[in-house]
XYZ file of C-alpha atoms in Angstrom:
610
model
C 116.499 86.404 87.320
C 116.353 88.856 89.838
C 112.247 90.057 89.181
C 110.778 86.906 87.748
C 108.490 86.439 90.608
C 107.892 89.894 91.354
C 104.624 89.213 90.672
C 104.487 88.083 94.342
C 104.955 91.424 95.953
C 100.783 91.229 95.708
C 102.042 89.088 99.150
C 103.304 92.415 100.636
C 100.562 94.651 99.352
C 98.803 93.295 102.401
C 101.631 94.014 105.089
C 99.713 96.367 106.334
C 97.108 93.984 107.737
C 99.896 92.238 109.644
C 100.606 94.848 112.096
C 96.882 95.430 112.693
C 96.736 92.004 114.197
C 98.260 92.718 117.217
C 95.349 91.118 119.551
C 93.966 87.969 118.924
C 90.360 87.834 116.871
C 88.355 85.948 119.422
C 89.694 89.521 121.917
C 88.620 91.978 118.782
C 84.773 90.424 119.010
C 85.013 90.992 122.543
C 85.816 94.302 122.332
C 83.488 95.104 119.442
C 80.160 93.285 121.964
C 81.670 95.237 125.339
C 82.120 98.794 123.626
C 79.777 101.204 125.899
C 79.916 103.896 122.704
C 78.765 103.677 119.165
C 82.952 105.281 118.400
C 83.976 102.952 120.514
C 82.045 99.908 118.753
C 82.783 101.546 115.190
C 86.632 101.184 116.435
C 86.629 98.373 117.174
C 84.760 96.873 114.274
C 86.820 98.645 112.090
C 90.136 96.758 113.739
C 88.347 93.600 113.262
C 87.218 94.141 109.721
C 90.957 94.659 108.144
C 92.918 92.037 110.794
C 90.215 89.508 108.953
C 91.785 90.584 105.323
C 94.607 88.301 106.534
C 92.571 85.420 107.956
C 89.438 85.125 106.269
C 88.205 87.793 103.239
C 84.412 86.476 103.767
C 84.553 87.309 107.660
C 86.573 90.927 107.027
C 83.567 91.629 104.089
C 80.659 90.722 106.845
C 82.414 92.773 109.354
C 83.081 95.794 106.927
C 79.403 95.901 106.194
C 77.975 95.982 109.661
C 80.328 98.664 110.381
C 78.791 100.336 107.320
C 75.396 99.150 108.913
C 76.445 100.881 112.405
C 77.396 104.107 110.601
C 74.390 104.306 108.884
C 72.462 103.773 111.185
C 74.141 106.621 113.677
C 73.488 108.952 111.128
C 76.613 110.437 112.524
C 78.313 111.609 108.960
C 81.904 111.417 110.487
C 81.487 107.327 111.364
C 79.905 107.392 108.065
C 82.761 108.391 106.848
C 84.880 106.070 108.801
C 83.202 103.483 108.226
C 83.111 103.595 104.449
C 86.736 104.497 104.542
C 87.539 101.238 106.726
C 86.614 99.205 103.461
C 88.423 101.309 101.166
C 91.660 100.837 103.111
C 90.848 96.964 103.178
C 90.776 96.745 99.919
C 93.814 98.267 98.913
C 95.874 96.287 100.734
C 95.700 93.476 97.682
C 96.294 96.705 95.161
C 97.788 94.299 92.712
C 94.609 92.939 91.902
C 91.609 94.673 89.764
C 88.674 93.753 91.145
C 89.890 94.883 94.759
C 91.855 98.240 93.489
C 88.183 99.113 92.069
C 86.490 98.288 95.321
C 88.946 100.265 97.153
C 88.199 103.774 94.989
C 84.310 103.074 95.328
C 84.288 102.944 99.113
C 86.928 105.764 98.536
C 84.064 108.099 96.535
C 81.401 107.180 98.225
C 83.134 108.759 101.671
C 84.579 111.507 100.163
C 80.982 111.815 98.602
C 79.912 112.413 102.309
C 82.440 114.512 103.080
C 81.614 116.703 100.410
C 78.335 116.801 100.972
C 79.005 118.071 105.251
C 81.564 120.498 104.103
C 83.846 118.556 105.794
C 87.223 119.471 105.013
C 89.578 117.605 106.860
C 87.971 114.119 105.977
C 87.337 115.354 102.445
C 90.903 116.535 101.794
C 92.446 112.918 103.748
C 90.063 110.731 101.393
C 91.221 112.470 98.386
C 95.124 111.827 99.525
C 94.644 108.583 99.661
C 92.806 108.392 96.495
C 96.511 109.545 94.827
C 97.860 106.826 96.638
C 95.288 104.512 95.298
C 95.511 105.520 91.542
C 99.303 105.229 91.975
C 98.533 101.362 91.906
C 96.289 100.945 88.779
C 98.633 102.674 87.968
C 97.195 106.385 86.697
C 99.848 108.863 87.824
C 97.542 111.565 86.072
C 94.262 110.787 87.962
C 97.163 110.891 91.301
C 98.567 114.205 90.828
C 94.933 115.284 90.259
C 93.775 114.086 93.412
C 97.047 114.796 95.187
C 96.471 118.828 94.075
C 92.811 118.520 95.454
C 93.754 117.516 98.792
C 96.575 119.861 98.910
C 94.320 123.072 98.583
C 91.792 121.959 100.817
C 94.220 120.966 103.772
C 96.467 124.209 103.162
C 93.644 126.014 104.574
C 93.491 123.985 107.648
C 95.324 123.698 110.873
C 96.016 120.341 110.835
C 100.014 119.794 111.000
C 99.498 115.527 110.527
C 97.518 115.976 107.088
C 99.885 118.882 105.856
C 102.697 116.197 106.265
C 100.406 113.472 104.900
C 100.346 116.170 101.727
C 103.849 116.161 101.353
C 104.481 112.133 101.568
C 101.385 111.806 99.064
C 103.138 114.625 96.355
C 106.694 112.620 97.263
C 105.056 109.502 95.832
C 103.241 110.877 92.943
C 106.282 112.427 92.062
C 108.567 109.156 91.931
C 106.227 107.483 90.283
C 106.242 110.375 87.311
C 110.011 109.956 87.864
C 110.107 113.743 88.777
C 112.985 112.970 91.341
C 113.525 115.815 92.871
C 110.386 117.058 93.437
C 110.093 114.073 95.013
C 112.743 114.404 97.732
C 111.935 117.764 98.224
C 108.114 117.055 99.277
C 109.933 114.235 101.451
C 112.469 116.007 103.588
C 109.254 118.936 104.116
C 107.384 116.132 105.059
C 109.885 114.821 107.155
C 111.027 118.518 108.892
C 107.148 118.704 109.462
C 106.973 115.893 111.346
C 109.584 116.640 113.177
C 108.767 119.901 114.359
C 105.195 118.469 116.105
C 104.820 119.074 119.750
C 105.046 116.215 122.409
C 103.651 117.068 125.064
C 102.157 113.964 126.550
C 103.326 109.824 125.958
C 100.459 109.923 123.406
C 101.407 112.708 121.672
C 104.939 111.599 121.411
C 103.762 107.859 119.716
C 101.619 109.610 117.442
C 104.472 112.163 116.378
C 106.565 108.933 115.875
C 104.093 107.283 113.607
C 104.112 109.987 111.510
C 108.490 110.270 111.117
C 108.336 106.485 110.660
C 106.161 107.347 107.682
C 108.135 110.049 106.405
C 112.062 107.580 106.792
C 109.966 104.775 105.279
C 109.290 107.162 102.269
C 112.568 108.397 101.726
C 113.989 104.634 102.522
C 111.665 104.076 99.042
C 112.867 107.173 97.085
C 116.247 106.009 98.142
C 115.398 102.695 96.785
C 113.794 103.964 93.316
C 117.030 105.796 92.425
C 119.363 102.466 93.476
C 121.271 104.510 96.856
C 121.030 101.407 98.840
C 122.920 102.461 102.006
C 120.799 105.613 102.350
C 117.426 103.481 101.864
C 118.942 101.194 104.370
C 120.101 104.088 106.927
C 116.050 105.031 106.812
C 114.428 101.825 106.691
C 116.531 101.869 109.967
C 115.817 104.833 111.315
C 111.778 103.858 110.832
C 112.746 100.840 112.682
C 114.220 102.367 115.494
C 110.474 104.693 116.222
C 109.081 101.564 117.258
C 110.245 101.834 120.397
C 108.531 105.092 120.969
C 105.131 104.117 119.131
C 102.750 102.788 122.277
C 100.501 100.421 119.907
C 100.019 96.612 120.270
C 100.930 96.064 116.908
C 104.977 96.816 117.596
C 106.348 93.845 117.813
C 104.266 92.564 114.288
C 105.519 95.814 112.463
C 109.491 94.980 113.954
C 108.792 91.304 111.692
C 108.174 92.900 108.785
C 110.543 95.899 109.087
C 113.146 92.951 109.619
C 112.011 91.171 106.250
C 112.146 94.784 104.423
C 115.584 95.952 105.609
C 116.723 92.409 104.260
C 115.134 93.015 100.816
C 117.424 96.416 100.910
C 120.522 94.364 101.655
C 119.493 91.886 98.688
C 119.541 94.825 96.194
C 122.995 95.666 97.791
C 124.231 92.565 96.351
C 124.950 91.415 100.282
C 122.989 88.190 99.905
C 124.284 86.608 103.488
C 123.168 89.662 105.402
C 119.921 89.401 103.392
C 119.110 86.000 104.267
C 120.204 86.722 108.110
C 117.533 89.526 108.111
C 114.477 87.083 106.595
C 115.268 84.370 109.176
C 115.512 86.867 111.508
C 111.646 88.041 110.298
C 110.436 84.648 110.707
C 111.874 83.721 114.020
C 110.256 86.727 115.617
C 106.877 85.612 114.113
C 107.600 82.405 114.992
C 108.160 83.495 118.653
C 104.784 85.521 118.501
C 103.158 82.119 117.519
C 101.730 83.750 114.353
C 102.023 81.654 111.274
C 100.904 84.280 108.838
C 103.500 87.009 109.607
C 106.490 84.131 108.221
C 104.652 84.770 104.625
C 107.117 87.863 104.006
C 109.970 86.014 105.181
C 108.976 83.031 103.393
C 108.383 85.061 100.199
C 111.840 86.765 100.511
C 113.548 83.671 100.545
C 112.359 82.251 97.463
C 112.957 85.430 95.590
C 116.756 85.379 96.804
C 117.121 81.987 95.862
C 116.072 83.009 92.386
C 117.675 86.299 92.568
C 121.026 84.504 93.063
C 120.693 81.989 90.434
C 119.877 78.657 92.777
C 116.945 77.260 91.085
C 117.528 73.947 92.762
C 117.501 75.362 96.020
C 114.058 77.395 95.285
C 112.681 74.332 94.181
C 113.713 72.090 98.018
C 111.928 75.603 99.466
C 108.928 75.450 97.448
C 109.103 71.824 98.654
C 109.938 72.250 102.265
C 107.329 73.115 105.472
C 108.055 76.848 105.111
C 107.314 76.164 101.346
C 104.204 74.340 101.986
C 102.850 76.863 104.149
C 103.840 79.922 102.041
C 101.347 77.794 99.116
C 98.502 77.358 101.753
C 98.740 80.762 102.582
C 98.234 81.677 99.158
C 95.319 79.489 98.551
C 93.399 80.768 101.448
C 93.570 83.834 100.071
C 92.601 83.444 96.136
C 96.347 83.432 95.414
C 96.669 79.220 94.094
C 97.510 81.409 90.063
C 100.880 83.084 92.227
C 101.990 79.167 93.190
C 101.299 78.388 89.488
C 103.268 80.779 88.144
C 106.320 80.513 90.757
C 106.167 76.839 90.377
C 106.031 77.996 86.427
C 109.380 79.966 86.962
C 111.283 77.672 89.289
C 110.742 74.029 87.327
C 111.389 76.544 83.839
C 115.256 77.892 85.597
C 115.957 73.556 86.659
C 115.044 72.430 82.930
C 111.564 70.803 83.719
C 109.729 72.140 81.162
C 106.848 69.559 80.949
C 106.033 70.825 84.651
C 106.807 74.418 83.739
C 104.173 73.977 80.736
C 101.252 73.086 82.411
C 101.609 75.198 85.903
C 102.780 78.610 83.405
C 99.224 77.714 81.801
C 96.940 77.117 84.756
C 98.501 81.083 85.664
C 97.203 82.911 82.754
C 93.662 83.511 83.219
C 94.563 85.190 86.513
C 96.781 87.343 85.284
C 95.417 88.254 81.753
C 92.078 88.938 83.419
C 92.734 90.127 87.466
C 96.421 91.237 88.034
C 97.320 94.573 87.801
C 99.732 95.665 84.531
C 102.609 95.773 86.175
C 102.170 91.947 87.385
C 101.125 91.386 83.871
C 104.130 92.142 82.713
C 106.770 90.339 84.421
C 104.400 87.438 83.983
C 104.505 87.935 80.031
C 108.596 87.855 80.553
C 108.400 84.719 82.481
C 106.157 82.927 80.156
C 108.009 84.409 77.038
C 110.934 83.091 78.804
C 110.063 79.505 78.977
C 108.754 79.490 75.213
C 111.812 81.030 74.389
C 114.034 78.129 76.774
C 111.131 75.441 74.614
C 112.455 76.753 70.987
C 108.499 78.231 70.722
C 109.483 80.961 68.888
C 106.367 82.014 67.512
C 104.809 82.215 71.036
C 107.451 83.757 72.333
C 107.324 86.556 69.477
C 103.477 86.825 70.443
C 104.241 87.383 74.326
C 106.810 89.665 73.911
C 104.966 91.979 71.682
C 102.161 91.904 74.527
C 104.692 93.043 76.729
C 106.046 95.435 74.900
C 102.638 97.257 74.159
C 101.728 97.414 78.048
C 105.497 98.483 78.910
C 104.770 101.593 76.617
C 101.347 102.023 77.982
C 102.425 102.729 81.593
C 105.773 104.256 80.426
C 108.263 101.187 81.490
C 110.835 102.185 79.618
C 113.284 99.010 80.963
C 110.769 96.341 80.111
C 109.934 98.132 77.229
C 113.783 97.717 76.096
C 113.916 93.991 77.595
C 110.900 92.989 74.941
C 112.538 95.195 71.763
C 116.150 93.308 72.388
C 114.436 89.852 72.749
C 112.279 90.250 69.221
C 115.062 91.575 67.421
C 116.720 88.497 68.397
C 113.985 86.069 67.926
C 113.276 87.210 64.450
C 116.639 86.940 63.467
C 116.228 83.285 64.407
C 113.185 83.058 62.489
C 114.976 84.340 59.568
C 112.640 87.686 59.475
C 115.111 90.078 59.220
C 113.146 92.725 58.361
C 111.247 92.926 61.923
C 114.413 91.894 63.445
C 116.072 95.250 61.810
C 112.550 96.936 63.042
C 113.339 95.800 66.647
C 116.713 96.107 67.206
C 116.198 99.970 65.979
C 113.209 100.095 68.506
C 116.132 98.441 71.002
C 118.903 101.051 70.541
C 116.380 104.302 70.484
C 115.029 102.261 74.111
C 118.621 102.197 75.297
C 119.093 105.414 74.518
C 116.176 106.596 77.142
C 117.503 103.959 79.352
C 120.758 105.578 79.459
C 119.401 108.990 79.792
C 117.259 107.464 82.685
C 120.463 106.289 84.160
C 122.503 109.363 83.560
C 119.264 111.245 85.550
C 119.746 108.591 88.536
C 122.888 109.545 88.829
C 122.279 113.086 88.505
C 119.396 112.370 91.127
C 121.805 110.775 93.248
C 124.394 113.398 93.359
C 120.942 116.535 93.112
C 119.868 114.336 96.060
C 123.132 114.713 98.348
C 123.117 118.044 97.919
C 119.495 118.666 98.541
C 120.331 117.458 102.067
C 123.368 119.760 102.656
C 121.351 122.454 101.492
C 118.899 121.452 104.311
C 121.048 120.724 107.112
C 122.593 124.392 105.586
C 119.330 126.105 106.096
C 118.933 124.319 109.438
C 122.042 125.527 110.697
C 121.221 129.053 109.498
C 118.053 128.800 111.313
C 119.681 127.795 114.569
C 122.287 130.596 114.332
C 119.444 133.326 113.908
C 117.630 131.835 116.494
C 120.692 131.980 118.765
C 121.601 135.287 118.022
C 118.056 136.485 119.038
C 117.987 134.616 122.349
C 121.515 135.864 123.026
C 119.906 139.284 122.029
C 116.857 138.732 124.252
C 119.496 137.225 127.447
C 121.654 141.097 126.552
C 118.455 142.948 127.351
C 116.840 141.308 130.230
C 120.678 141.643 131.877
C 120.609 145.447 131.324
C 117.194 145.796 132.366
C 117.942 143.994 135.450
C 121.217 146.346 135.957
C 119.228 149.215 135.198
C 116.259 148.032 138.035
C 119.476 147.805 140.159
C 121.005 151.279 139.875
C 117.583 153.298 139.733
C 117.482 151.309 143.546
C 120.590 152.520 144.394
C 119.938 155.981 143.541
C 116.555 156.201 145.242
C 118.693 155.063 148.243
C 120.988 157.979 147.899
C 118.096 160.514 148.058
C 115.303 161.025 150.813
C 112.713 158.428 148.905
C 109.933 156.429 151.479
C 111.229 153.259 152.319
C 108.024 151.785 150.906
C 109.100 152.687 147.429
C 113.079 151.223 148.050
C 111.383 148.334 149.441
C 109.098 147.867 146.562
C 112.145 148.587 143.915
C 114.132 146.350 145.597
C 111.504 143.524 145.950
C 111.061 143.560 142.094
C 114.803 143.899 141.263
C 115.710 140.805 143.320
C 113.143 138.764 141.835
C 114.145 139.688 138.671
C 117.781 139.168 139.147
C 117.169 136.140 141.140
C 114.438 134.468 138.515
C 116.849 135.102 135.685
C 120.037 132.917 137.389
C 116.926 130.109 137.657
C 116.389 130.563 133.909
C 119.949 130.504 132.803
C 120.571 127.464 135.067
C 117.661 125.321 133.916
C 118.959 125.792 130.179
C 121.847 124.745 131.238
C 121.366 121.301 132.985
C 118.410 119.980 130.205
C 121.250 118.381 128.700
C 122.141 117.006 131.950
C 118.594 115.706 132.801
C 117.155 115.150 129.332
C 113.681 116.251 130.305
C 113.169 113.102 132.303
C 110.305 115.039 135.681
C 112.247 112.898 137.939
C 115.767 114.850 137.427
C 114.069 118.473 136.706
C 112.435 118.078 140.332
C 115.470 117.137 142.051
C 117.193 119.887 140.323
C 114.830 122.532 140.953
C 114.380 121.330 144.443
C 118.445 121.810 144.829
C 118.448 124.894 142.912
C 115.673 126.688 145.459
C 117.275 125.282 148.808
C 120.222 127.272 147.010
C 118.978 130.386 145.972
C 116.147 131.067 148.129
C 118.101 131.546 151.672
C 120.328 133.907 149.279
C 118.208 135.675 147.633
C 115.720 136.645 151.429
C 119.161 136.935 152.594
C 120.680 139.582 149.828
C 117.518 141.526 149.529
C 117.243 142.231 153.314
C 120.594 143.345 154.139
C 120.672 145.370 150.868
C 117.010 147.100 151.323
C 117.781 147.431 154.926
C 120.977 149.640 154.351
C 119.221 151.792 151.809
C 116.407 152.334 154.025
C 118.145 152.919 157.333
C 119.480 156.457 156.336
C 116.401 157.481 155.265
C 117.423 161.392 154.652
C 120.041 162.520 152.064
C 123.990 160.744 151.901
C 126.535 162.534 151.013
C 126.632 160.996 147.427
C 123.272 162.398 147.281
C 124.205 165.919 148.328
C 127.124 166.145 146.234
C 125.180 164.974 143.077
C 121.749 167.744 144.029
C 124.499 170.537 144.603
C 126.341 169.951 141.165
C 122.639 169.735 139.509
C 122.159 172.836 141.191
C 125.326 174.604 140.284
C 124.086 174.544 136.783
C 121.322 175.175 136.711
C 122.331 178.566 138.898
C 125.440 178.946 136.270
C 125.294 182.244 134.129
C 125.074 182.269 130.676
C 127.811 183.532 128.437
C 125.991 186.912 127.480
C 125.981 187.575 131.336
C 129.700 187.194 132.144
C 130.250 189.537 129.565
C 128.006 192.241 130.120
């Protein structure tokens, strides 16, 4: 029970589109007719165009085209670019379906087309990233490493630290999907030490650098997922959660509703169901308090999964019933969707018994999913159908669906459905009394299990490869702070007997008849030295103390100079002064030219014997 309306993740495909809507429409238009630069309209358009994928597809497609229109237009080939990309992003956010996964890699060619064409690299290596990430949907995971490997040498020649990290994410996913595990993490934690390492030097900078590590947790919070390590895909999920509070975009507060709905998913596939449910009514409430009905459609969705998931038909049946229930169908039927409410009505009425109900809602679903859903949707709708004909003592059509299933499960290499479809034929023709294919099929079972038990011996493996891949990390990381310790403390060894060495050639010129000029300019440098080096040491010191915050580092350094300042005019004058005031040979001085002397005036041994 737990994926039988999976086919309703095509719901979260368009998350994204959620936390674009952080401004209200009627504001977007404003924008877009106010903007006093062609970038500035192109922007804006471009904001407008993909907030409308979750209001109205016919006003996002007329705004997507006069931002093509613009572009054109501006002959500029980078808002070209943009703008052609801007579509292709729009349409991928309903990836589960055909027609817009197609739409999505034509906008996707004809920018990278562009690109191409400019010798642009950085646009042409981005567009052909997120052409992986595209084909990872149909899915093709050949045609994704293919595009993955084109971006990656065209970007390795740039200096462009947010794309090289982009790289690493995109190979993460490609990997995963080719169940290459640990290839997977390892492109994941370089993304993520990447990300980590960029500079932030202004507010701006700092959001942006937290963009990108909310990326990189919400990737390993999925790789973490993939391999079934729950706590460590919720630990991330959280961690991504936690950068919003750095990220300086109106969208924040949308993105914390749908983090909240995710993280409660995570906790669901913990088998913590209460702490699940607190999470989704948690999701809606907050989009509830940001009076935006559409952002409760993940929440809404969770909820009648879970139901399912934990085997309360009835109660999925009062939600599909209820306001939230109501509103999660019109949602769906604004949006092309009314085949989903088919087939979850389909699924709930087949789990309570009401298989008249189940019949005819099950059937009104097919067309969209035989000729628009992606395979993976077409799957899990083949299980629920074969399900109820199965439940209906259909045998025959139940035979026919799972054989469907079975053939697509071995197309796209998913080996668990692939197993799910041998075990129910074996057992349906054995019911039949065709023991023959029944014999065929449960052979076809046991040689599945067998690579379903080698899959889960690798997960575990993974799991275990995975753990250490992170000690070996924070290992190397450790290493890398020790070096770099040892050469500051290296670095803070010399500069100390430099400064001594500043100190005593001063003291010596004092001891000898030297201009005062020259003391005085010895001496100037060696206090400053001396002097600018307790500043340096200090400062280290109290950054843990002040945490960077200008308010605390001014009040220091304002302390730290009424200190050291009066000392250091002080220390210099009464030192420079004494060295100066002799101004003719000491008696140190004597004593040290007269020994020099007296060897140089000694005999040699061939004279004392002579």
């Amino acid at each position: 029970m737990t994926r039988l309306l999976l086919s309703l993740i095509l719901l979260t495909s368009i998350l994204p589109v959620f936390g674009q809507q952080a401004a209200a429409i009627d504001s977007m238009r404003l924008a877009v007719s106010h903007a006093k630069t062609t970038e500035g309209k192109a922007y804006w358009m471009d904001m407008l165009a993909r907030t409308l994928m979750s209001v109205d597809l016919a006003q996002s497609e007329k705004a997507g085209q006069e931002l093509i229109e613009l572009a054109e237009e501006s002959r500029d080939r980078k808002l070209m670019i943009f703008a052609y990309r801007s579509s292709a992003i729009r349409y991928s956010y309903y990836g589960g379906q055909k027609e817009y996964t197609e739409k999505s890699i034509s906008y996707y060619n004809k920018a990278l087309n562009i690109a191409r064409d400019n010798k642009l690299d950085a646009e042409t290596g981005g567009i052909l990233l997120r052409l992986a990430n595209v084909y990872l949907m149909v899915p093709d995971k050949d045609k994704a490493l293919g595009y993955a490997n084109q971006g990656a040498s065209i970007i390795s020649t740039l200096n462009n630290d947010s794309l090289q990290v982009e790289t690493e994410n995109t190979f993460g996913q490609v990997y995963l999907f080719r169940n290459e595990r640990i290839l997977a993490l390892r492109h994941y934690l370089t993304a993520l030490r990447l990300a980590e390492s960029l500079k932030e030097g202004s507010d701006d900078a700092r959001s942006r650098k937290n963009e990108i590590l909310r990326k990189c947790y919400m990737h390993l919070s999925t790789f973490y997922t993939a391999i079934e390590a729950y706590d460590k895909a919720i630990d991330n999920a959280l961690l991504a959660y936690k950068t919003l509070d750095n990220i300086r975009e109106k969208n924040v507060p949308y993105q914390r509703a749908i983090d909240l709905n995710g993280i409660g998913n995570l906790h669901a596939y913990n088998n913590n169901p209460e702490l699940a449910m607190q999470y989704f009514r948690r999701s809606i409430a907050l989009a509830d308090t940001l009076h935006f009905t559409n952002l409760k459609v993940p929440g809404y969705t969770s909820l009648l999964n879970q139901y399912l998931r934990i085997n309360q038909p009835g109660k999925a049946l009062e939600f599909m019933e209820s306001a939230e229930g109501k509103s999660l169908q019109d949602f769906m039927r604004n949006f092309g969707m009314a085949s989903i409410i088919d087939q979850a009505y389909g699924v709930v009425y087949t789990e309570n018994g009401k298989y008249d109900s189940a019949r005819v809602r099950l059937q009104r679903a097919v067309p969209y999913f035989e000729n628009q859903a992606n395979d993976n949707n077409r799957i899990y709708f083949y299980t629920q159908q074969a399900r109820f004909y199965t439940r209906t003592g259909q045998f025959q059509e139940a035979i026919s669906t799972y054989q469907k299933m079975k053939e697509l499960s071995d197309k796209i290499g998913e080996i668990k459905m692939a197993t799910l479809a041998a075990q129910m034929l074996d057992s349906l023709y054995g019911v039949t009394g065709n023991y023959q294919q029944a014999m065929k099929y449960n052979s076809l079972y046991h040689l599945y299990k067998d690579s379903s038990a080698k899959l889960s011996r690798e997960k575990e493996i993974t799991q275990v490869e995975a753990a250490d891949e992170q000690l070996r990390q924070a290992r190397i990381e450790r290493e890398q702070l020790e070096a770099k310790r040892k050469r500051y403390n290296i670095q803070y060894l010399a500069i100390t007997v430099g400064i001594a060495g500043v100190f005593i050639v001063m003291v010596m010129l004092g001891m000898f008849k030297v201009s005062a000029t020259t003391i005085k300019l010895v001496g100037f440098f060696a206090f400053l030295m001396f002097f600018e080096f307790i500043f340096l040491i200090l400062k280290k010191n109290i950054a843990g103390i002040t945490q960077g915050e200008p308010w605390k580092d001014l009040l220091f350094m304002i302390g730290l100079a009424a200190l050291l300042l009066p000392l250091h005019h002080w220390l210099e004058h009464k030192v420079i002064h004494y060295l100066t005031s002799h101004n003719r040979l000491t008696s140190s001085g004597k004593g040290l030219l007269n020994r020099l002397k007296g060897n140089r005036n000694l005999p040699s041994g061939d004279d004392q014997h002579s």
